[in-house]
Structures are given as C-alpha cells and as structure tokens.
CSV table of C-alpha atoms in Angstrom, one decimal:
chain,number,residue,atom,x,y,z
A,1,MET,CA,0.0,0.0,0.0
A,2,THR,CA,1.3,3.5,-0.9
A,3,LEU,CA,0.0,6.9,-1.4
A,4,ASP,CA,-1.8,7.2,-4.8
A,5,PRO,CA,0.0,9.9,-6.9
A,6,ALA,CA,-3.5,11.2,-7.8
A,7,VAL,CA,-3.9,12.5,-4.3
A,8,PRO,CA,-2.9,16.2,-4.0
A,9,VAL,CA,-0.8,17.4,-1.1
A,10,VAL,CA,-0.9,20.7,0.8
A,11,LEU,CA,2.5,21.0,2.4
A,12,ALA,CA,2.7,23.5,5.3
A,13,ALA,CA,6.4,24.2,5.3
A,14,SER,CA,8.8,25.2,8.0
A,15,ALA,CA,10.6,27.7,5.7
A,16,SER,CA,10.3,29.9,2.7
A,17,TRP,CA,10.7,28.4,-0.7
A,18,GLU,CA,13.7,30.6,-1.6
A,19,THR,CA,15.5,30.1,1.7
A,20,PRO,CA,19.3,30.1,1.5
A,21,ALA,CA,19.2,26.9,3.6
A,22,PRO,CA,16.8,24.3,2.0
A,23,VAL,CA,15.3,21.8,4.5
A,24,ASN,CA,13.3,18.6,4.5
A,25,ALA,CA,10.2,20.4,3.4
A,26,HIS,CA,11.7,21.4,0.1
A,27,GLN,CA,12.9,17.8,-0.6
A,28,VAL,CA,9.5,16.3,0.3
A,29,ALA,CA,7.7,18.9,-1.9
A,30,ARG,CA,9.9,18.4,-4.9
A,31,ARG,CA,9.9,14.6,-4.7
A,32,LEU,CA,6.1,14.3,-4.2
A,33,ALA,CA,5.7,16.5,-7.3
A,34,ALA,CA,8.1,14.3,-9.2
A,35,ARG,CA,6.2,11.3,-8.1
A,36,GLY,CA,3.0,12.7,-9.7
A,37,HIS,CA,1.3,14.5,-6.9
A,38,ARG,CA,0.0,18.0,-7.2
A,39,VAL,CA,1.6,20.0,-4.4
A,40,LEU,CA,0.9,23.3,-2.8
A,41,PHE,CA,3.9,24.5,-0.7
A,42,VAL,CA,2.6,27.0,1.9
A,43,GLU,CA,5.5,29.0,3.1
A,44,SER,CA,6.0,29.4,6.9
A,45,VAL,CA,5.5,32.7,8.5
A,46,GLY,CA,7.7,31.5,11.4
A,47,LEU,CA,7.1,30.9,15.1
A,48,ARG,CA,8.4,34.2,16.4
A,49,PRO,CA,8.0,37.9,15.6
A,50,PRO,CA,10.4,39.3,13.1
A,51,ALA,CA,13.6,40.8,14.7
A,52,PRO,CA,14.1,44.6,14.5
A,53,LEU,CA,14.7,45.9,11.0
A,54,ALA,CA,18.4,45.8,11.9
A,55,SER,CA,18.1,42.1,11.2
A,56,SER,CA,19.0,41.9,7.4
A,57,HIS,CA,17.8,38.3,7.3
A,58,ASP,CA,14.3,39.1,8.5
A,59,LEU,CA,14.1,42.2,6.3
A,60,ARG,CA,15.1,40.3,3.2
A,61,ARG,CA,12.7,37.5,4.1
A,62,THR,CA,9.8,40.0,4.6
A,63,LEU,CA,10.5,41.7,1.3
A,64,ALA,CA,10.7,38.4,-0.5
A,65,ARG,CA,7.4,37.3,1.1
A,66,LEU,CA,5.7,40.5,-0.1
A,67,ARG,CA,6.9,39.9,-3.6
A,68,GLY,CA,5.7,36.3,-3.5
A,69,PHE,CA,2.3,37.4,-2.1
A,70,ALA,CA,1.9,40.0,-4.8
A,71,ALA,CA,2.6,37.2,-7.4
A,72,GLY,CA,-0.1,35.0,-5.9
A,73,VAL,CA,0.1,31.2,-6.1
A,74,ARG,CA,3.0,30.5,-8.5
A,75,GLU,CA,4.1,27.3,-10.2
A,76,VAL,CA,7.8,26.8,-9.5
A,77,ALA,CA,8.1,23.3,-11.1
A,78,PRO,CA,5.7,20.9,-12.8
A,79,ARG,CA,2.8,20.2,-10.4
A,80,LEU,CA,4.5,22.2,-7.6
A,81,HIS,CA,2.9,25.5,-6.5
A,82,VAL,CA,4.0,28.0,-3.8
A,83,LEU,CA,1.9,30.2,-1.7
A,84,SER,CA,3.5,33.1,0.2
A,85,PRO,CA,1.2,34.2,3.1
A,86,VAL,CA,2.0,37.5,4.8
A,87,VAL,CA,-0.2,37.5,7.9
A,88,PRO,CA,2.2,38.0,10.9
A,89,VAL,CA,1.9,35.6,13.8
A,90,VAL,CA,2.7,38.2,16.5
A,91,GLY,CA,1.3,39.8,19.7
A,92,PRO,CA,-0.8,38.1,22.4
A,93,GLN,CA,-1.9,34.5,22.0
A,94,ALA,CA,-5.5,35.5,21.1
A,95,LEU,CA,-4.1,37.6,18.2
A,96,ARG,CA,-1.8,34.8,17.1
A,97,ALA,CA,-4.8,32.5,17.0
A,98,VAL,CA,-6.7,34.9,14.8
A,99,ALA,CA,-3.6,35.2,12.5
A,100,LEU,CA,-3.3,31.4,12.2
A,101,LEU,CA,-7.0,31.2,11.3
A,102,ALA,CA,-6.5,33.8,8.6
A,103,LEU,CA,-3.5,31.9,7.2
A,104,ALA,CA,-5.5,28.7,7.2
A,105,HIS,CA,-8.4,30.4,5.3
A,106,GLY,CA,-6.0,31.7,2.7
A,107,ALA,CA,-4.2,28.4,2.2
A,108,ALA,CA,-7.5,26.5,1.9
A,109,ARG,CA,-8.8,29.0,-0.6
A,110,ALA,CA,-5.7,28.6,-2.7
A,111,ALA,CA,-6.1,24.8,-2.6
A,112,ARG,CA,-9.7,25.1,-3.8
A,113,ARG,CA,-8.6,27.3,-6.7
A,114,LEU,CA,-6.1,24.7,-7.7
A,115,ARG,CA,-9.0,22.2,-7.5
A,116,PHE,CA,-7.3,20.1,-4.9
A,117,GLU,CA,-10.0,17.6,-3.8
A,118,ARG,CA,-9.5,16.3,-0.2
A,119,PRO,CA,-5.7,16.7,-0.2
A,120,VAL,CA,-3.4,15.2,2.4
A,121,LEU,CA,-2.2,17.9,4.7
A,122,TRP,CA,1.6,17.4,5.3
A,123,ALA,CA,2.6,19.8,8.1
A,124,PHE,CA,6.1,20.6,9.3
A,125,LEU,CA,5.0,23.0,12.0
A,126,PRO,CA,2.2,22.6,14.6
A,127,THR,CA,0.9,26.0,13.6
A,128,ALA,CA,-0.7,24.3,10.6
A,129,LEU,CA,-3.4,22.7,12.7
A,130,PRO,CA,-6.2,25.2,11.9
A,131,LEU,CA,-5.7,24.4,8.3
A,132,ALA,CA,-6.9,20.9,8.9
A,133,ASP,CA,-10.3,22.3,9.9
A,134,ARG,CA,-10.5,24.2,6.6
A,135,LEU,CA,-9.3,21.4,4.3
A,136,ALA,CA,-10.9,18.3,5.8
A,137,PRO,CA,-7.9,16.4,4.6
A,138,ARG,CA,-7.8,12.7,3.8
A,139,ALA,CA,-5.0,12.4,6.4
A,140,LEU,CA,-3.1,14.9,8.6
A,141,VAL,CA,0.7,14.3,8.7
A,142,TYR,CA,2.9,15.9,11.3
A,143,HIS,CA,6.5,15.7,10.0
A,144,CYS,CA,8.6,16.9,13.0
A,145,VAL,CA,12.3,17.8,12.3
A,146,ASP,CA,13.1,20.0,15.3
A,147,HIS,CA,12.4,20.7,18.9
A,148,TYR,CA,10.6,23.9,17.9
A,149,ALA,CA,9.9,25.2,21.4
A,150,ALA,CA,13.7,25.4,21.9
A,151,ASN,CA,14.2,27.8,19.0
A,152,PRO,CA,15.3,31.3,19.9
A,153,GLY,CA,12.7,34.0,20.4
A,154,VAL,CA,9.7,31.8,20.4
A,155,ASP,CA,7.0,31.5,23.1
A,156,ALA,CA,7.9,28.0,24.2
A,157,ALA,CA,4.8,27.3,26.2
A,158,TRP,CA,2.6,28.3,23.2
A,159,VAL,CA,4.5,26.2,20.8
A,160,ASP,CA,4.4,23.2,23.1
A,161,THR,CA,0.6,23.6,23.5
A,162,LEU,CA,0.1,23.7,19.7
A,163,GLU,CA,2.3,20.7,19.3
A,164,ARG,CA,0.4,18.6,21.8
A,165,ARG,CA,-2.8,19.5,20.0
A,166,MET,CA,-1.2,18.5,16.7
A,167,LEU,CA,-0.1,15.2,18.1
A,168,ALA,CA,-3.6,14.4,19.3
A,169,ARG,CA,-5.1,15.2,15.9
A,170,ALA,CA,-2.5,13.8,13.5
A,171,ASP,CA,-3.0,10.6,11.6
A,172,VAL,CA,0.7,10.2,11.0
A,173,VAL,CA,3.6,11.5,13.1
A,174,PHE,CA,7.2,11.4,11.6
A,175,ALA,CA,10.3,12.3,13.7
A,176,THR,CA,13.8,12.7,12.2
A,177,SER,CA,15.8,11.5,15.2
A,178,ALA,CA,15.4,9.0,18.1
A,179,PRO,CA,15.6,11.8,20.8
A,180,LEU,CA,12.9,13.7,18.9
A,181,ALA,CA,10.7,10.7,18.7
A,182,GLU,CA,11.0,10.0,22.4
A,183,ARG,CA,10.1,13.6,23.2
A,184,LEU,CA,7.0,13.5,20.9
A,185,ARG,CA,5.9,10.2,22.6
A,186,ALA,CA,6.3,11.9,26.0
A,187,SER,CA,4.1,14.8,24.7
A,188,GLY,CA,1.2,12.5,23.9
A,189,ALA,CA,1.9,11.0,20.5
A,190,THR,CA,0.5,7.4,20.5
A,191,GLU,CA,2.6,6.3,17.5
A,192,VAL,CA,5.7,7.9,16.0
A,193,THR,CA,7.5,6.7,12.9
A,194,LEU,CA,11.2,7.3,13.0
A,195,VAL,CA,12.5,8.6,9.6
A,196,PRO,CA,16.1,9.8,10.2
A,197,ASN,CA,17.4,12.6,7.9
A,198,VAL,CA,18.7,11.5,4.5
A,199,ALA,CA,20.6,13.3,1.8
A,200,ASP,CA,20.3,14.0,-1.9
A,201,VAL,CA,23.0,11.4,-2.5
A,202,ALA,CA,22.9,11.6,-6.3
A,203,LEU,CA,23.8,15.3,-6.0
A,204,PHE,CA,26.6,15.1,-3.5
A,205,ALA,CA,28.1,12.0,-5.1
A,206,ARG,CA,29.1,14.4,-7.9
A,207,ALA,CA,32.0,15.3,-5.6
A,208,HIS,CA,33.7,12.1,-6.7
A,209,GLU,CA,33.9,13.4,-10.3
A,210,PRO,CA,36.8,15.5,-11.5
A,211,LEU,CA,35.2,18.8,-10.8
A,212,ALA,CA,37.3,22.0,-11.1
A,213,GLU,CA,38.3,23.8,-8.0
A,214,PRO,CA,35.9,26.7,-7.3
A,215,PRO,CA,37.7,30.1,-7.7
A,216,GLU,CA,36.8,31.0,-4.1
A,217,LEU,CA,38.9,28.2,-2.8
A,218,ALA,CA,42.0,29.1,-4.8
A,219,GLY,CA,45.0,29.8,-2.6
A,220,LEU,CA,43.4,28.5,0.6
A,221,ALA,CA,45.9,26.3,2.5
A,222,ARG,CA,45.2,22.5,2.9
A,223,PRO,CA,43.9,20.7,4.7
A,224,ARG,CA,40.6,22.5,4.5
A,225,ALA,CA,37.9,22.0,7.1
A,226,LEU,CA,34.4,22.7,5.8
A,227,TYR,CA,31.2,23.7,7.6
A,228,VAL,CA,28.0,23.9,5.5
A,229,GLY,CA,25.0,25.4,7.2
A,230,ASN,CA,23.6,28.2,9.2
A,231,LEU,CA,26.1,30.0,11.4
A,232,ALA,CA,23.6,30.6,14.2
A,233,ALA,CA,24.7,31.1,17.8
A,234,TYR,CA,21.9,29.0,19.2
A,235,ARG,CA,23.3,25.9,17.4
A,236,VAL,CA,26.9,26.3,16.3
A,237,ASP,CA,29.8,26.4,18.7
A,238,ALA,CA,32.2,29.1,17.6
A,239,ALA,CA,34.9,27.7,19.9
A,240,LEU,CA,34.8,24.4,18.0
A,241,LEU,CA,35.0,26.2,14.7
A,242,GLY,CA,38.0,28.1,16.0
A,243,ALA,CA,39.7,24.8,17.1
A,244,ALA,CA,39.1,23.5,13.6
A,245,ALA,CA,40.7,26.6,12.1
A,246,ASP,CA,43.7,26.0,14.4
A,247,ALA,CA,44.0,22.4,13.3
A,248,ALA,CA,43.5,22.8,9.6
A,249,GLY,CA,45.2,25.0,7.0
A,250,SER,CA,41.9,26.7,6.3
A,251,LEU,CA,38.4,26.8,7.6
A,252,VAL,CA,35.7,27.2,4.9
A,253,LEU,CA,32.2,28.3,5.9
A,254,VAL,CA,29.3,28.0,3.5
A,255,GLY,CA,25.9,29.3,4.5
A,256,PRO,CA,24.1,32.3,6.0
A,257,VAL,CA,25.3,33.9,9.2
A,258,GLY,CA,22.7,34.2,12.0
A,259,LEU,CA,19.6,33.0,10.1
A,260,GLY,CA,16.8,32.7,12.7
A,261,GLU,CA,18.7,34.7,15.3
A,262,THR,CA,17.1,37.5,17.3
A,263,ALA,CA,20.4,39.3,18.1
A,264,ALA,CA,23.6,40.3,16.3
A,265,ALA,CA,26.4,37.8,15.8
A,266,SER,CA,28.4,37.0,19.0
A,267,PRO,CA,31.8,38.5,19.5
A,268,ALA,CA,33.3,35.0,19.3
A,269,LEU,CA,31.7,34.5,15.9
A,270,ARG,CA,32.8,37.9,14.6
A,271,ALA,CA,36.4,37.2,15.8
A,272,LEU,CA,36.3,33.8,14.0
A,273,LEU,CA,35.1,35.4,10.7
A,274,ALA,CA,38.0,37.9,10.9
A,275,ARG,CA,40.7,35.3,11.1
A,276,PRO,CA,43.0,35.2,8.0
A,277,ASN,CA,42.6,31.5,7.4
A,278,VAL,CA,38.8,31.5,7.6
A,279,ALA,CA,36.9,31.9,4.3
A,280,ALA,CA,33.2,32.7,4.8
A,281,LEU,CA,31.6,32.2,1.4
A,282,GLY,CA,28.0,33.0,2.3
A,283,SER,CA,25.1,31.0,0.9
A,284,ARG,CA,25.6,28.8,-2.1
A,285,PRO,CA,22.9,26.9,-4.1
A,286,PRO,CA,22.9,23.1,-3.5
A,287,GLU,CA,24.3,22.5,-7.0
A,288,ALA,CA,27.5,24.4,-6.1
A,289,LEU,CA,28.3,22.3,-3.0
A,290,PRO,CA,29.8,19.1,-4.6
A,291,ALA,CA,32.7,21.0,-6.2
A,292,LEU,CA,33.4,22.8,-2.9
A,293,MET,CA,33.3,19.5,-1.0
A,294,ARG,CA,35.6,17.8,-3.5
A,295,HIS,CA,38.3,20.3,-2.8
A,296,CYS,CA,37.9,20.2,1.0
A,297,ASP,CA,39.3,17.6,3.3
A,298,VAL,CA,37.1,17.3,6.5
A,299,GLY,CA,33.4,18.0,7.1
A,300,LEU,CA,32.3,19.5,10.4
A,301,VAL,CA,29.2,19.3,12.6
A,302,PRO,CA,30.3,21.7,15.4
A,303,PHE,CA,27.0,21.9,17.2
A,304,LEU,CA,26.4,23.1,20.7
A,305,GLU,CA,24.7,20.6,23.0
A,306,ASN,CA,21.4,22.1,24.1
A,307,ASP,CA,17.7,21.4,23.9
A,308,HIS,CA,17.5,22.4,20.3
A,309,THR,CA,20.5,20.3,19.0
A,310,ARG,CA,20.0,17.3,21.2
A,311,ALA,CA,16.9,16.4,19.3
A,312,SER,CA,18.5,16.7,15.9
A,313,LEU,CA,20.2,14.4,13.4
A,314,PRO,CA,22.0,16.9,11.1
A,315,LEU,CA,21.2,16.5,7.4
A,316,LYS,CA,24.7,17.7,6.5
A,317,LEU,CA,26.2,14.5,8.0
A,318,TRP,CA,24.9,12.4,5.0
A,319,GLU,CA,25.8,15.1,2.5
A,320,TYR,CA,29.4,15.1,3.7
A,321,LEU,CA,29.5,11.3,3.6
A,322,ALA,CA,28.0,11.1,0.2
A,323,ALA,CA,30.7,13.5,-1.0
A,324,GLY,CA,33.3,11.2,0.6
A,325,LEU,CA,34.4,13.6,3.4
A,326,PRO,CA,35.5,12.3,6.8
A,327,VAL,CA,33.3,13.9,9.5
A,328,VAL,CA,34.1,15.4,12.9
A,329,ALA,CA,31.1,16.1,15.0
A,330,THR,CA,29.9,17.1,18.5
A,331,PRO,CA,28.8,13.9,20.4
A,332,LEU,CA,25.0,14.5,20.0
A,333,PRO,CA,22.7,11.7,21.2
A,334,SER,CA,21.6,10.9,17.6
A,335,LEU,CA,25.3,10.5,16.5
A,336,GLN,CA,26.5,8.2,19.3
A,337,GLU,CA,25.8,4.9,17.4
A,338,LEU,CA,27.4,6.2,14.2
A,339,GLY,CA,30.5,7.3,16.2
A,340,ALA,CA,30.8,3.9,17.9
A,341,ALA,CA,30.6,2.3,14.4
A,342,GLY,CA,33.5,4.5,13.2
A,343,THR,CA,31.3,6.3,10.7
A,344,LEU,CA,32.5,9.6,12.0
A,345,ARG,CA,34.7,11.1,14.8
A,346,LEU,CA,33.0,12.5,17.8
A,347,ALA,CA,34.8,15.1,19.9
A,348,ALA,CA,33.7,17.2,22.9
A,349,GLY,CA,35.5,20.4,23.6
A,350,PRO,CA,38.0,22.5,21.5
A,351,ALA,CA,41.1,20.5,22.2
A,352,ALA,CA,39.6,17.1,21.3
A,353,PHE,CA,37.8,18.7,18.3
A,354,ALA,CA,41.1,20.0,17.0
A,355,ASP,CA,42.8,16.6,17.4
A,356,ALA,CA,39.9,14.9,15.6
A,357,VAL,CA,40.2,17.3,12.7
A,358,ARG,CA,43.9,16.7,12.4
A,359,ALA,CA,43.3,12.9,12.4
A,360,ALA,CA,40.5,13.1,9.9
A,361,ALA,CA,42.6,15.2,7.6
A,362,THR,CA,45.2,12.4,7.3
A,363,GLU,CA,42.7,9.6,6.3
A,364,PRO,CA,43.5,8.1,2.9
A,365,THR,CA,41.4,9.4,0.1
A,366,ALA,CA,40.6,5.8,-0.9
A,367,ARG,CA,38.0,5.8,2.0
A,368,ARG,CA,35.9,8.4,0.1
A,369,ALA,CA,34.3,5.6,-1.9
A,370,GLU,CA,33.4,3.7,1.3
A,371,ARG,CA,31.6,6.7,2.7
A,372,LEU,CA,29.6,7.1,-0.5
A,373,ALA,CA,28.5,3.5,-0.3
A,374,LEU,CA,27.4,4.0,3.3
A,375,ALA,CA,25.5,7.2,2.3
A,376,ARG,CA,23.6,5.4,-0.4
A,377,ALA,CA,21.5,3.7,2.3
A,378,HIS,CA,20.3,7.1,3.4
A,379,ASP,CA,19.0,8.6,0.2
A,380,TRP,CA,15.8,10.4,-0.7
A,381,PRO,CA,14.4,8.1,-3.4
A,382,ALA,CA,13.9,5.3,-0.9
A,383,ARG,CA,12.9,7.6,1.9
A,384,ILE,CA,10.1,9.3,-0.1
A,385,GLU,CA,8.6,5.9,-0.9
A,386,GLU,CA,8.8,4.9,2.8
A,387,LEU,CA,7.0,8.1,3.8
A,388,CYS,CA,4.3,7.6,1.1
A,389,ALA,CA,3.8,4.0,2.3
A,390,VAL,CA,3.0,5.2,5.8
A,391,VAL,CA,0.8,8.0,4.6
A,392,GLY,CA,-1.0,5.8,2.1
A,393,ALA,CA,-1.8,3.3,4.9
A,394,ALA,CA,-3.3,6.1,6.9
A,395,VAL,CA,-5.4,7.3,4.0
A,396,GLU,CA,-6.8,3.8,3.6
A,397,ARG,CA,-7.5,3.5,7.4
A,398,ALA,CA,-9.4,6.9,7.1
A,399,ARG,CA,-11.7,5.5,4.5
C-alpha cells in the first residue's frame, strides 16, 4: 500500500521556498511533485515575531514574502505551486490564534482554486493545525524535524501547546531523530514513525567526479575543514570552529550567518570570521556544493549541546559522507551509534575537536568511496517511498 499519486498534497512548510538553507520540506515537496502529486507548498511565517529591522535576514525575508504574495500562487516546477502568506503571527496569544485562522483560510482558498479535492495535509509545523479544519484532509501528517519550542525568540509554552494539540489530531507522526521521537511520545503521540534525515546522494556524489576547484577556494591552504549550514549562535559552537581553524590549514564556511537569530552575531563568531585562514563564502545553491566538497578535506558538525540540537540528526552529515568527506562532530545523542561504528569522529571540547580534525585530515582518500557506499543507504528516493507507504496506509484507514 502506498499513497496514490493522484492524491494532492498541501504541504505546510517550516521555511520559505527561496530560503538560503533548504530543508526537508523542500525535498518532500519536490519529490512528491516528481512522483506525480500536485503539491501546494505553503511558506512558513515563522514561530516568532520578526527581529528589529536591523536584522537583514528578517528584512530580506519580509521583502521576498511581499513579492511572493503579490505574485499569488505561483508554479515553480511541474505540479509544484508555492503560496506566500503575509499574515504575521505576533502579539498576544489571542491575536496569534486569529492570525493562524487567517493563514488557514488563505491556504484553503488557494487549494480550492487549484482544484485540490480532499488533499493530504503534510505539516512541518504545529501552527498548521487550523488548516486541517479548513481542508478536511484525507490524512493529517505531522513531520517533525526539530524541537521547535527550543528555537530562539519563540513562546515555548505556546509552541508546546500547539504541538500537543497537533499530536492528538495527526493521523501520522514522523520524527527525524530518536531523541525527537522520544520527546513526541512523552508529549502525547500514540505512534511515532522514526524517519532519520537523509541526503540527496545523487547530487553530493558528484563530488567524486573530476570537478574543477571553485575560484573562491584558490589559494586556501590545505587541509581545508568545511562547515556547510547556518552559522547561528543557538546551534553552532564558535569555539569548536576556532579549534578546527587552528588544526587545519583553512576553515571554509558555507551558508548564511545568524539565520533565525534574534540578536547580532556574537563577539566569538565575529572574531572567527575575521581570522585570515577563515573563508566565509555565504550561501551557495545546493548544485554548487559538490565542487566545494571535492576540494575540501574534512566535514564539520560543530554543534552546541542544548535542547535544540540534542533532538537533531544533522542533514549535513549524510551530505558530507555522500561527498566522501571524513566527518568530525559534536557527540550529540543521535550520533553516538554512528560514532561507535567508526562512521565519524565524535569530539567534545575545542582540544579534542582540533585533534579529531587533524586525524580526519590524514585519512586516505581511498576511503571516500566507502563513505559514499554508506550514504547510499540514506538517500531520498527510498525515503520518499517509505514516507508515502506510511501516509498511504493512513489514508486507507481513514476510508
């Protein structure tokens, strides 16, 4: 049993479509559309109020959202449409509830205009629950990829309350890490399907091809340690990145700085970015990453250990491995088994992290093919079919 491709899907996302850091919601939307489903990707308006206008990220996001709203529902790929709502979820809880109802009304109206008949509602945030009342979906899916209440600047009690209501209502609950699944069960979920993060292996396997060195890496000393992702103070440990910069010839940083933060970059992060052997390249499209990874030597997961990160299984892990890179990571709960198996090196604290980076940089390049073979078991084509099998069974039960 699987989900019939004729069934449309309204996907309530956890990010904007044009975000500089694509997430699971983008992969699910694209792969459902490729599978034959008609998909409406409803952009997230976030879980917190926008930071002051000094926050360039929030300002750019707001302007992009206004442009998207003005364009209406737009088709970004065959069978894949995007809706950019602009109703802010701010103020007292009563006002937030009104805003969520308005968002649900707008998304349901867009689905009707697209002639979506009884779609599946695939929600990545608990704020999508009011949309279920407007759509009367065949099945409600809650695909949880983070401990949302631990994000900076959110009303944790409000988010937890919404999530408990979502768990009580959802027909399917997915969790992307074992710690996250345990937390959802403790919050009232009767059944949680564990679907750990996977990568676009076909894309990152291109790092094994003879790709030319990107110009932005020219002249950077080897070995090169690489971090791909959001440089946000609530999840990345600047001290570990500094240790990696000490241990390697160069530290290469790819991604936005401070996305989702409510304050300016920390002094430690600013000092790191000013170091002569640190190259901060900013955001790059996914298609540009294989060449960067081919010409780097170690992949980093330098996360802090806190309520937000302890529930995560970083997507970048499988991307690094698909590209053949040895990986050095913080010993998060979701990584312990992989560390024990020798899949990656776990290190706590700057000194141990630096030692692990030095050791990883000396690993023979012949092991790159081994890592790719391991990553192939954690790829999106198989995962989307696994997800659709669970959702398809829920649709059948609902009949």
